[in-house]
Amino acid sequence: MPRSTRRPVLALTLLALAGSGCRSDQPLSIATFGALSTAQNRGKVLSGLAASRRTAIVDAAERVGPAVVSVSVTSHQRVQQQASPFDFFFVPQEGEQVVQGYGTGFVIRPDGIIVTNQHVVAGADSIVVTLRDGTDLHADLLGEDPVTDIAVLRVARKGLAVATLGHSDDLMIGEWAVALGNPFAYYLGNADPTVTAGVISATGRNILPGRDQSGLYLDMIQTDAAINPGNSGGPLVNALGEVVGVNSSIFSKSGGSEGLGFAIPIERAMRVADEIIRQGSVRRAWTGLDVAGSEEIENWKSQGGGLVRLVAPGGPADRAGLRRGDVLVQANGRQLRNYLDWEAVKLDLDVGDSIRLVVRPQGGERTVSRLLVSGDLPTVSAEKVTVLKGMQLISLTPQIRAERRVRSEQGALIFRIASGISEQTGLEEGDVIVGINRSTIESAEEVRQLLDGMRSRQPLRVWVERNGQVAYTDLMFR
């Protein structure tokens, strides 16, 4: 055979020997080499595929998953027979039903401190937390804040896995987002959290309050990671496995996820949680002014900011020189498009903070004011009058009217009301009693005197302002 035809065979033999581990005195045939080479390549491909399965999402889920818990809530609710919320009698209703609800939470301290949504545990008679290993633990409610929709639980267990906390202020639109939760509690057969993935769709979203919504969903993180009922209170995680938000709400026509999920920024959630842990409640700063609300939101483009509707006499805004009719244009460098932007600024204020305001007075040029935020809200420090052994009332003042957006100039604000009384009467916290029968109410003490003088089986008509509207309800004492 000519030399020119032998060199390729020799080259193939040497190449095969180099990777086969065979002795040089055992040359391989071309067929043997081909089979060996194919097996090696297949192994490399499989190895590469196996490595590609371990994505950032997998690592993020593994990192935070052990700290995610399921929250089961049991409450007792009276069976309501009324045709409308303003058609009832103040008499005990027959029948009571047990209602169970489910949500999610995550551990923030190894000694059993857990964060979840307030709406998950609202009205709970008992709360049970299920750990990832299936252990059920009774949970105590340390405190709750309906305004931010954050609640803090504690279980008697130490050494728990803790979620790593990140930051939401540097989120990038389009970066990975991972949502963890327990959408169907124990119905899925185990306590492992469900993981869904998507991207950060937007930040700084303000959601218009619904009719039954008590929380303010402001500066929210929007994601298309599937968030279903039951995921509420679970963590929203970045690709590093750091919690950047608390899953809270969805926009849905069907009741399930439609790619519009929202999470509370982790900085706000932790600030509220820390206050609850330290003192059991959240202190709110008071600005002493009221900005036109949803009734004016359609005019925000023409207004160019937040229209000041009311300034409390002697309050922080009054001392800063603000007046009714002024337009708030910026606050702490943030452009104010409407009242929701202003509410978002207030939501993250601490008592004693100052606000750098850009204001456009009526008929004038823009000016810059500095508003020093005062102490607790007027409703917190106001004198309380207790009636019906479970309802606290506060007399209306200009300061309280500005705080609570009350239109009536006089009356008694319901500051606290026991759940049983609320269910029997339909009255709610935040309602303002403006009249009883034919008497106009001027103070909380006047309500107490009228109710103390009521006879058994005597009906009474109570007029209340709720969400700017006045209606009445008929009650009767046994």
Coordinates of N, CA, C and O in Angstrom, one line a residue, residues 7 30 112 114 143 191 208 212 239 244 275 280 308 313 342 367 383 387 393 407 413 415 426 460:
R7 N -0.9 7.0 6.2 CA -0.8 8.0 7.2 C -2.1 8.3 7.9 O -2.2 8.5 9.1
I30 N -11.2 1.7 12.7 CA -12.0 2.9 12.5 C -13.4 2.7 13.1 O -13.9 3.6 13.7
G112 N -38.8 31.7 65.3 CA -40.2 31.5 65.1 C -41.0 32.8 64.6 O -42.2 32.7 64.7
I114 N -42.6 35.1 61.9 CA -43.1 34.9 60.5 C -43.8 36.1 60.0 O -44.6 36.7 60.7
G143 N -49.1 41.0 65.9 CA -49.8 42.3 65.5 C -50.1 42.3 64.0 O -49.6 41.5 63.3
A191 N -46.4 19.7 52.3 CA -46.2 21.1 52.7 C -45.2 21.8 51.8 O -44.8 23.0 52.1
L208 N -55.8 51.2 42.7 CA -57.0 51.8 43.2 C -57.7 50.9 44.2 O -57.9 49.8 43.9
D212 N -64.1 46.5 49.1 CA -63.9 45.8 50.3 C -62.4 45.8 50.7 O -62.0 45.0 51.5
A239 N -33.3 36.4 41.4 CA -32.5 35.3 40.9 C -31.4 34.9 41.9 O -30.9 33.8 41.8
V244 N -37.6 40.0 47.8 CA -37.7 41.4 47.4 C -39.1 41.9 47.6 O -39.4 43.1 47.5
E275 N -41.7 47.3 63.6 CA -42.5 48.1 64.6 C -43.5 47.2 65.3 O -43.7 47.4 66.6
G280 N -46.0 46.2 69.0 CA -47.3 45.6 68.9 C -48.2 46.3 67.9 O -49.3 45.8 67.5
V308 N -55.0 70.0 47.3 CA -55.2 70.0 48.7 C -56.6 70.4 49.0 O -57.1 71.5 48.6
P313 N -56.4 73.0 61.0 CA -55.9 74.1 61.7 C -54.8 73.7 62.8 O -55.0 72.8 63.6
W342 N -49.3 60.6 46.6 CA -49.1 61.2 47.9 C -49.3 60.2 49.0 O -48.6 60.3 50.0
T367 N -43.5 77.1 44.5 CA -42.7 77.4 45.7 C -42.3 76.1 46.3 O -42.9 75.0 46.1
E383 N -59.2 61.3 72.7 CA -59.9 60.6 73.8 C -61.0 59.7 73.2 O -61.7 60.0 72.3
V387 N -68.8 52.5 74.0 CA -70.3 52.2 74.1 C -70.5 50.7 73.7 O -69.6 50.1 73.0
L393 N -65.5 55.3 70.3 CA -65.9 56.4 69.5 C -65.0 57.6 69.8 O -64.5 57.7 70.9
R407 N -66.3 64.1 55.4 CA -66.9 65.3 54.9 C -67.8 66.0 55.9 O -67.9 67.2 55.9
L413 N -66.7 59.4 65.2 CA -66.0 58.4 64.4 C -65.9 57.0 65.2 O -65.5 57.0 66.3
F415 N -63.8 54.3 66.0 CA -62.3 54.0 66.0 C -62.0 52.5 66.1 O -61.2 52.0 65.4
G426 N -73.7 45.8 61.2 CA -73.2 46.3 59.9 C -72.3 47.5 60.0 O -71.8 48.0 59.0
L460 N -84.1 52.2 66.8 CA -83.5 53.5 66.6 C -82.9 53.5 65.2 O -82.5 52.5 64.7

